[in-house]
């Protein structure tokens, strides 16, 4: 009897595995057309990639009490570092900031691609906003995260001997930031905030990051190249009020919009696990609202006031106030656009070869939307001039 049951269970598991494999195969994202210029920017670069973990501890700043969790005398950062193998040259450094209720690997697919092209990418769990936070994630700690970014830059630059996993050195003139959701506004603050910014930042990317309440004055502290990537069907961070306004508000900025792109579609977990959902942002809304302050823009108000260019607007839709009813874009397509856009943006600023920088800018501004029609590109009036000054 037991043998028959085991045979039956084995057959059932085999059938489920077969169904899963068929479903996976039948729901693959539409590939790029043969010979599309974007294909070269989607492919891994010349270097093998390795990833290692480090724990960095900032003894100079404390972690506030949070719910039932007591305060701590320091701020601790479990950190993943992706890096190119056997690359002896100088490397651009990218510090990635994760989203609210998320983890440091939430955009690992981008980190791996950048590392294959010679970048060192570091991403840490922040003390009070990651999904594993003791006492529950607390968005009000956002005000401390720009200083966390600076500490992480210092920590990676300070690696030496056996503690430094990568060959070669980081080029301190080529330090960039990227961030997803709450990590997107962390990146924006570390790039522009009049008191919290890090002047070493030479390029920055916000992926579906909140910007509502940050008016034009806020961005006047820096001319570094800035890119926003956002989906038009984002239920958590409204596209029109947070992304569409970027080219008019931020000097030397570009916007890559993704038609029917969602908030969760940017996360590593979305591909392949959320392929079959009509619109996955309901899951994200449940997680965020369960941990959000009753006043959902309180973390913005803590950052400064009108003198800093921070002017909260009560007319802006709240997080998850509306749920788009359109069918979400396949997360695989959304992440294809994201990988290509981020790589070509950073290469347009950081690559040491002028021809490669120009090719990257052309890829970002022309080929991306041609090869993937769900993508759109727009830029501030002086973007090309200022980026080309970097070349």
Tab-separated table of C-alpha atoms in Angstrom:
chain	number	residue	atom	x	y	z
A	1	UNK	CA	0.000	0.000	0.000
A	2	UNK	CA	2.745	2.454	0.966
A	3	UNK	CA	4.580	1.584	-2.234
A	4	UNK	CA	1.464	2.326	-4.301
A	5	UNK	CA	0.977	5.640	-2.487
A	6	UNK	CA	4.603	6.594	-3.107
A	7	UNK	CA	4.307	5.661	-6.788
A	8	UNK	CA	1.123	7.741	-7.021
A	9	UNK	CA	2.741	10.733	-5.339
A	10	UNK	CA	5.757	10.412	-7.589
A	11	UNK	CA	3.525	10.390	-10.646
A	12	UNK	CA	1.616	13.437	-9.382
A	13	UNK	CA	4.818	15.350	-8.711
A	14	UNK	CA	6.098	14.400	-12.148
A	15	UNK	CA	2.889	15.660	-13.748
A	16	UNK	CA	3.065	18.924	-11.796
A	17	UNK	CA	6.675	19.381	-12.857
A	18	UNK	CA	5.759	18.760	-16.491
A	19	UNK	CA	2.873	21.226	-16.309
A	20	UNK	CA	5.166	23.818	-14.691
A	21	UNK	CA	7.799	23.377	-17.385
A	22	UNK	CA	5.205	23.651	-20.145
A	23	UNK	CA	3.682	26.747	-18.552
A	24	UNK	CA	7.129	28.312	-18.252
A	25	UNK	CA	7.952	27.549	-21.883
A	26	UNK	CA	4.595	28.783	-23.191
A	27	UNK	CA	4.697	32.067	-21.253
A	28	UNK	CA	8.182	33.275	-22.192
A	29	UNK	CA	8.388	36.983	-23.035
A	30	UNK	CA	8.391	37.979	-26.679
A	31	UNK	CA	12.043	38.057	-27.797
A	32	UNK	CA	13.748	40.878	-29.607
A	33	UNK	CA	13.662	40.764	-33.390
A	34	UNK	CA	16.661	39.114	-35.011
A	35	UNK	CA	19.445	41.619	-35.509
A	36	UNK	CA	17.908	44.266	-33.228
A	37	UNK	CA	20.619	46.656	-31.972
A	38	UNK	CA	19.283	46.322	-28.426
A	39	UNK	CA	20.231	42.650	-28.305
A	40	UNK	CA	23.899	43.490	-27.747
A	41	UNK	CA	22.927	45.589	-24.707
A	42	UNK	CA	20.801	42.807	-23.274
A	43	UNK	CA	23.579	40.220	-23.490
A	44	UNK	CA	26.154	39.696	-20.725
A	45	UNK	CA	29.425	41.569	-21.096
A	46	UNK	CA	32.935	40.132	-21.439
A	47	UNK	CA	33.472	39.261	-17.771
A	48	UNK	CA	32.269	36.366	-15.661
A	49	UNK	CA	30.397	37.561	-12.584
A	50	UNK	CA	30.803	36.609	-8.943
A	51	UNK	CA	28.854	37.738	-5.893
A	52	UNK	CA	29.946	37.810	-2.281
A	53	UNK	CA	28.445	39.069	0.973
A	54	UNK	CA	29.977	41.423	3.527
A	55	UNK	CA	28.605	43.020	6.682
A	56	UNK	CA	29.453	46.692	7.169
A	57	UNK	CA	28.766	48.356	10.529
A	58	UNK	CA	28.523	52.110	11.028
A	59	UNK	CA	29.496	52.629	14.651
A	60	UNK	CA	28.959	56.394	14.451
A	61	UNK	CA	25.163	56.304	14.036
A	62	UNK	CA	22.420	54.456	15.864
A	63	UNK	CA	19.345	52.559	14.740
A	64	UNK	CA	16.197	53.940	16.356
A	65	UNK	CA	13.792	51.790	18.337
A	66	UNK	CA	11.197	50.316	16.015
A	67	UNK	CA	7.962	48.754	17.221
A	68	UNK	CA	8.935	46.065	19.703
A	69	UNK	CA	12.583	46.198	18.623
A	70	UNK	CA	14.906	48.258	20.884
A	71	UNK	CA	17.281	50.902	19.618
A	72	UNK	CA	20.779	49.817	18.631
A	73	UNK	CA	24.030	51.777	19.061
A	74	UNK	CA	25.036	51.292	15.406
A	75	UNK	CA	23.647	50.772	11.925
A	76	UNK	CA	24.411	47.386	10.379
A	77	UNK	CA	24.360	46.621	6.645
A	78	UNK	CA	24.368	43.050	5.318
A	79	UNK	CA	25.716	43.771	1.840
A	80	UNK	CA	25.975	41.869	-1.434
A	81	UNK	CA	28.707	42.811	-3.897
A	82	UNK	CA	28.579	41.758	-7.555
A	83	UNK	CA	31.865	42.128	-9.411
A	84	UNK	CA	33.667	41.127	-12.617
A	85	UNK	CA	36.083	38.215	-12.367
A	86	UNK	CA	39.688	38.607	-13.563
A	87	UNK	CA	39.274	42.276	-14.386
A	88	UNK	CA	42.349	44.210	-13.297
A	89	UNK	CA	41.321	47.645	-14.478
A	90	UNK	CA	39.497	50.438	-12.698
A	91	UNK	CA	35.796	49.893	-12.132
A	92	UNK	CA	32.783	52.170	-11.863
A	93	UNK	CA	30.968	51.619	-8.567
A	94	UNK	CA	27.168	51.478	-8.415
A	95	UNK	CA	25.379	51.465	-5.050
A	96	UNK	CA	21.850	50.055	-5.298
A	97	UNK	CA	19.106	50.883	-2.791
A	98	UNK	CA	16.248	48.414	-2.325
A	99	UNK	CA	12.556	49.171	-2.052
A	100	UNK	CA	10.294	49.307	1.005
A	101	UNK	CA	9.528	45.844	2.439
A	102	UNK	CA	12.143	44.485	0.029
A	103	UNK	CA	15.720	43.165	0.155
A	104	UNK	CA	19.086	44.011	-1.364
A	105	UNK	CA	18.702	41.495	-4.200
A	106	UNK	CA	15.460	42.972	-5.527
A	107	UNK	CA	17.138	43.990	-8.803
A	108	UNK	CA	19.909	41.388	-8.945
A	109	UNK	CA	19.295	40.899	-12.677
A	110	UNK	CA	20.584	44.444	-13.294
A	111	UNK	CA	23.502	44.079	-10.878
A	112	UNK	CA	24.671	40.923	-12.662
A	113	UNK	CA	24.502	42.587	-16.086
A	114	UNK	CA	26.454	45.635	-14.919
A	115	UNK	CA	29.103	43.464	-13.250
A	116	UNK	CA	29.566	41.512	-16.495
A	117	UNK	CA	30.494	44.821	-18.122
A	118	UNK	CA	33.123	45.679	-15.524
A	119	UNK	CA	31.120	47.403	-12.805
A	120	UNK	CA	31.267	46.742	-9.076
A	121	UNK	CA	27.727	46.826	-7.672
A	122	UNK	CA	26.967	46.944	-3.941
A	123	UNK	CA	23.524	46.595	-2.370
A	124	UNK	CA	22.734	46.428	1.341
A	125	UNK	CA	19.702	45.730	3.477
A	126	UNK	CA	18.900	49.019	5.189
A	127	UNK	CA	18.407	48.828	8.964
A	128	UNK	CA	14.725	49.801	9.122
A	129	UNK	CA	13.128	49.532	5.662
A	130	UNK	CA	13.921	46.018	4.437
A	131	UNK	CA	11.401	43.199	4.579
A	132	UNK	CA	13.419	41.506	7.336
A	133	UNK	CA	13.440	44.531	9.668
A	134	UNK	CA	12.970	43.696	13.343
A	135	UNK	CA	9.733	45.343	14.443
A	136	UNK	CA	8.543	45.711	10.841
A	137	UNK	CA	9.678	47.991	7.977
A	138	UNK	CA	9.438	51.701	8.769
A	139	UNK	CA	9.516	54.174	5.876
A	140	UNK	CA	10.167	57.071	8.240
A	141	UNK	CA	13.805	55.945	8.374
A	142	UNK	CA	14.199	57.176	4.786
A	143	UNK	CA	15.750	60.385	6.109
A	144	UNK	CA	18.748	58.346	7.300
A	145	UNK	CA	19.308	56.386	4.102
A	146	UNK	CA	21.271	58.991	2.081
A	147	UNK	CA	23.927	58.879	4.819
A	148	UNK	CA	23.729	55.079	4.603
A	149	UNK	CA	24.545	55.360	0.888
A	150	UNK	CA	27.599	57.488	1.676
A	151	UNK	CA	28.694	54.972	4.313
A	152	UNK	CA	28.371	52.127	1.808
A	153	UNK	CA	30.473	54.033	-0.731
A	154	UNK	CA	33.131	54.584	1.933
A	155	UNK	CA	32.965	50.921	2.962
A	156	UNK	CA	33.487	49.558	-0.548
A	157	UNK	CA	36.275	52.050	-1.241
A	158	UNK	CA	37.910	50.952	2.021
A	159	UNK	CA	38.050	47.262	1.144
A	160	UNK	CA	41.596	45.942	0.893
A	161	UNK	CA	43.610	42.753	1.035
A	162	UNK	CA	41.584	39.602	1.590
A	163	UNK	CA	38.461	41.651	2.351
A	164	UNK	CA	38.371	43.049	-1.193
A	165	UNK	CA	36.805	40.403	-3.450
A	166	UNK	CA	37.440	42.067	-6.808
A	167	UNK	CA	40.665	42.704	-8.701
A	168	UNK	CA	41.658	46.207	-9.702
A	169	UNK	CA	40.307	49.298	-7.997
A	170	UNK	CA	37.184	51.441	-7.926
A	171	UNK	CA	37.463	54.644	-9.938
A	172	UNK	CA	36.282	57.323	-7.509
A	173	UNK	CA	35.364	59.632	-10.408
A	174	UNK	CA	32.837	57.030	-11.645
A	175	UNK	CA	30.467	56.463	-8.740
A	176	UNK	CA	26.787	55.994	-9.574
A	177	UNK	CA	23.608	55.191	-7.709
A	178	UNK	CA	20.461	53.288	-8.582
A	179	UNK	CA	17.417	52.482	-6.493
A	180	UNK	CA	14.006	50.866	-6.721
A	181	UNK	CA	10.839	52.393	-5.229
A	182	UNK	CA	11.791	53.777	-1.780
A	183	UNK	CA	15.350	53.068	-2.889
A	184	UNK	CA	14.651	55.298	-5.883
A	185	UNK	CA	13.933	58.303	-3.704
A	186	UNK	CA	16.917	57.336	-1.536
A	187	UNK	CA	19.024	57.642	-4.685
A	188	UNK	CA	17.426	60.970	-5.562
A	189	UNK	CA	18.075	62.362	-2.082
A	190	UNK	CA	21.698	61.192	-2.088
A	191	UNK	CA	22.141	62.901	-5.456
A	192	UNK	CA	20.355	66.239	-4.916
A	193	UNK	CA	19.298	66.982	-1.324
A	194	UNK	CA	20.983	70.248	-0.218
A	195	UNK	CA	22.254	68.697	3.040
A	196	UNK	CA	22.044	64.920	2.549
A	197	UNK	CA	23.580	64.531	-0.910
A	198	UNK	CA	26.946	62.925	-1.615
A	199	UNK	CA	29.001	65.071	-3.979
A	200	UNK	CA	30.865	62.000	-5.273
A	201	UNK	CA	27.761	60.816	-7.157
A	202	UNK	CA	28.363	61.194	-10.891
A	203	UNK	CA	25.184	59.551	-12.287
A	204	UNK	CA	21.937	58.269	-10.812
A	205	UNK	CA	18.969	56.079	-11.768
A	206	UNK	CA	15.621	55.957	-9.972
A	207	UNK	CA	13.403	52.993	-10.816
A	208	UNK	CA	9.755	53.714	-9.937
A	209	UNK	CA	10.917	56.074	-7.205
A	210	UNK	CA	8.611	58.643	-5.568
A	211	UNK	CA	9.335	62.247	-6.544
A	212	UNK	CA	5.992	63.962	-5.903
A	213	UNK	CA	6.683	66.827	-3.522
A	214	UNK	CA	10.206	67.432	-4.855
A	215	UNK	CA	9.843	70.596	-6.925
A	216	UNK	CA	12.282	72.067	-9.439
A	217	UNK	CA	14.265	73.958	-6.790
A	218	UNK	CA	15.169	70.662	-5.121
A	219	UNK	CA	17.157	69.489	-8.156
A	220	UNK	CA	19.227	72.653	-8.567
A	221	UNK	CA	22.140	71.424	-6.434
A	222	UNK	CA	23.630	69.204	-9.154
A	223	UNK	CA	23.868	68.703	-12.911
A	224	UNK	CA	24.799	65.012	-12.805
A	225	UNK	CA	23.016	62.841	-15.388
A	226	UNK	CA	19.789	61.430	-13.927
A	227	UNK	CA	17.397	58.806	-15.304
A	228	UNK	CA	13.924	57.820	-14.158
A	229	UNK	CA	12.461	54.484	-15.281
A	230	UNK	CA	8.786	53.924	-14.522
A	231	UNK	CA	5.739	51.966	-15.641
A	232	UNK	CA	2.548	53.664	-16.773
A	233	UNK	CA	0.408	51.104	-14.891
A	234	UNK	CA	2.182	51.468	-11.542
A	235	UNK	CA	-0.421	51.276	-8.764
A	236	UNK	CA	1.948	52.274	-5.957
A	237	UNK	CA	3.785	55.262	-7.427
A	238	UNK	CA	1.586	57.184	-9.866
A	239	UNK	CA	3.379	57.612	-13.205
A	240	UNK	CA	2.065	61.050	-14.124
A	241	UNK	CA	2.856	62.733	-10.807
A	242	UNK	CA	6.199	61.038	-10.116
A	243	UNK	CA	7.806	60.143	-13.445
A	244	UNK	CA	6.267	62.104	-16.315
A	245	UNK	CA	7.286	65.382	-14.661
A	246	UNK	CA	11.011	64.535	-14.526
A	247	UNK	CA	12.241	65.950	-17.891
A	248	UNK	CA	10.605	69.320	-17.170
A	249	UNK	CA	11.734	69.424	-13.549
A	250	UNK	CA	15.268	67.993	-13.546
A	251	UNK	CA	18.169	69.388	-15.553
A	252	UNK	CA	20.177	66.795	-17.471
A	253	UNK	CA	17.539	64.117	-16.997
A	254	UNK	CA	15.957	61.390	-19.090
A	255	UNK	CA	12.775	59.409	-18.632
A	256	UNK	CA	12.207	55.878	-19.874
A	257	UNK	CA	8.510	55.069	-19.633
A	258	UNK	CA	7.235	51.503	-19.967
A	259	UNK	CA	3.707	51.147	-21.320
A	260	UNK	CA	1.641	48.900	-18.991
A	261	UNK	CA	4.696	48.451	-16.771
A	262	UNK	CA	3.874	47.795	-13.120
A	263	UNK	CA	5.622	48.490	-9.829
A	264	UNK	CA	6.275	44.856	-8.979
A	265	UNK	CA	7.292	44.148	-12.559
A	266	UNK	CA	10.703	45.679	-11.827
A	267	UNK	CA	11.437	43.292	-8.966
A	268	UNK	CA	13.516	40.154	-9.513
A	269	UNK	CA	10.696	38.026	-8.092
A	270	UNK	CA	8.315	39.085	-10.882
A	271	UNK	CA	10.078	37.033	-13.539
A	272	UNK	CA	8.922	34.301	-13.823
A	273	UNK	CA	6.742	34.025	-10.701
A	274	UNK	CA	4.239	36.791	-11.529
A	275	UNK	CA	3.912	36.132	-15.265
A	276	UNK	CA	0.349	34.846	-15.115
A	277	UNK	CA	-1.126	37.641	-12.996
A	278	UNK	CA	-3.418	40.176	-14.673
A	279	UNK	CA	-1.822	42.944	-12.597
A	280	UNK	CA	0.614	42.078	-9.773
A	281	UNK	CA	0.618	45.374	-7.898
A	282	UNK	CA	-2.183	44.256	-5.605
A	283	UNK	CA	0.408	42.093	-3.868
A	284	UNK	CA	2.721	45.058	-3.453
A	285	UNK	CA	-0.086	47.262	-2.158
A	286	UNK	CA	-0.992	44.722	0.504
A	287	UNK	CA	2.610	44.516	1.725
A	288	UNK	CA	3.244	48.256	1.705
A	289	UNK	CA	-0.043	49.359	3.268
A	290	UNK	CA	0.280	46.768	6.029
A	291	UNK	CA	3.514	48.478	7.081
A	292	UNK	CA	2.864	52.096	6.122
A	293	UNK	CA	2.297	55.057	8.409
A	294	UNK	CA	-1.311	56.278	8.441
A	295	UNK	CA	-0.019	59.477	6.850
A	296	UNK	CA	1.681	57.909	3.841
A	297	UNK	CA	3.670	61.023	2.892
A	298	UNK	CA	5.059	61.577	6.405
A	299	UNK	CA	8.470	60.354	5.276
A	300	UNK	CA	8.531	63.121	2.626
A	301	UNK	CA	7.626	65.844	5.121
A	302	UNK	CA	10.520	64.783	7.362
A	303	UNK	CA	13.047	65.530	4.605
A	304	UNK	CA	12.756	69.301	4.554
A	305	UNK	CA	10.546	72.203	3.557
A	306	UNK	CA	9.926	74.674	0.782
A	307	UNK	CA	13.373	76.223	1.225
A	308	UNK	CA	14.812	72.833	0.283
A	309	UNK	CA	12.466	72.427	-2.677
A	310	UNK	CA	10.241	69.944	-0.818
A	311	UNK	CA	6.554	70.870	-1.101
A	312	UNK	CA	4.090	67.995	-0.445
A	313	UNK	CA	0.914	68.242	-2.507
A	314	UNK	CA	-2.315	66.845	-1.048
A	315	UNK	CA	-3.762	66.489	-4.557
A	316	UNK	CA	-1.245	63.824	-5.553
A	317	UNK	CA	-2.739	60.298	-5.519
A	318	UNK	CA	-1.771	58.335	-2.435
A	319	UNK	CA	0.063	55.022	-2.628
A	320	UNK	CA	-2.343	52.413	-4.046
A	321	UNK	CA	-5.230	54.896	-4.175
A	322	UNK	CA	-6.208	53.484	-7.582
A	323	UNK	CA	-5.527	50.126	-9.226
A	324	UNK	CA	-5.064	50.273	-13.029
A	325	UNK	CA	-7.398	47.866	-14.815
A	326	UNK	CA	-5.151	47.238	-17.825
A	327	UNK	CA	-3.412	43.906	-18.353
A	328	UNK	CA	0.149	44.250	-17.099
A	329	UNK	CA	3.046	44.031	-19.505
A	330	UNK	CA	4.897	40.719	-19.301
A	331	UNK	CA	7.474	41.204	-16.501
A	332	UNK	CA	10.127	39.649	-18.725
A	333	UNK	CA	9.640	42.410	-21.304
A	334	UNK	CA	9.599	45.040	-18.563
A	335	UNK	CA	12.883	43.763	-17.186
A	336	UNK	CA	14.438	43.566	-20.665
A	337	UNK	CA	13.754	47.279	-21.082
A	338	UNK	CA	15.076	47.999	-17.599
A	339	UNK	CA	18.346	46.110	-18.101
A	340	UNK	CA	19.049	47.743	-21.455
A	341	UNK	CA	18.137	51.244	-20.238
A	342	UNK	CA	20.260	51.121	-17.086
A	343	UNK	CA	23.313	49.633	-18.793
A	344	UNK	CA	23.205	52.065	-21.720
A	345	UNK	CA	22.624	55.035	-19.390
A	346	UNK	CA	25.601	54.275	-17.159
A	347	UNK	CA	27.785	53.430	-20.155
A	348	UNK	CA	26.864	56.774	-21.764
A	349	UNK	CA	28.422	58.484	-18.747
A	350	UNK	CA	31.082	56.106	-17.413
A	351	UNK	CA	32.626	54.139	-20.276
A	352	UNK	CA	36.220	55.209	-20.912
A	353	UNK	CA	35.847	54.836	-24.696
A	354	UNK	CA	34.218	57.929	-26.306
A	355	UNK	CA	32.792	55.857	-29.164
A	356	UNK	CA	31.172	53.449	-26.705
A	357	UNK	CA	29.674	56.373	-24.770
A	358	UNK	CA	28.158	57.799	-27.930
A	359	UNK	CA	26.831	54.377	-28.953
A	360	UNK	CA	25.278	53.966	-25.512
A	361	UNK	CA	23.527	57.326	-25.729
A	362	UNK	CA	22.191	56.425	-29.182
A	363	UNK	CA	20.965	53.075	-27.866
A	364	UNK	CA	19.169	54.724	-24.978
A	365	UNK	CA	17.618	57.582	-26.929
A	366	UNK	CA	16.805	55.811	-30.216
A	367	UNK	CA	17.208	52.033	-30.489
A	368	UNK	CA	15.535	51.122	-27.191
A	369	UNK	CA	12.076	52.372	-28.162
A	370	UNK	CA	12.490	51.162	-31.753
A	371	UNK	CA	13.301	47.596	-30.706
A	372	UNK	CA	10.911	47.463	-27.747
A	373	UNK	CA	7.874	49.600	-28.607
A	374	UNK	CA	6.549	49.396	-25.042
A	375	UNK	CA	9.416	51.745	-24.123
A	376	UNK	CA	9.401	55.493	-24.622
A	377	UNK	CA	12.222	57.996	-24.208
A	378	UNK	CA	12.111	61.678	-23.343
A	379	UNK	CA	14.679	64.087	-22.012
A	380	UNK	CA	15.151	67.529	-20.539
A	381	UNK	CA	16.005	70.229	-23.064
A	382	UNK	CA	19.732	70.239	-22.243
A	383	UNK	CA	20.303	66.535	-21.536
A	384	UNK	CA	22.405	65.610	-24.548
A	385	UNK	CA	24.604	68.683	-24.193
A	386	UNK	CA	25.341	67.997	-20.524
A	387	UNK	CA	25.888	64.270	-20.930
A	388	UNK	CA	28.213	64.916	-23.846
A	389	UNK	CA	30.228	67.290	-21.666
A	390	UNK	CA	31.034	64.209	-19.603
A	391	UNK	CA	32.405	62.404	-22.682
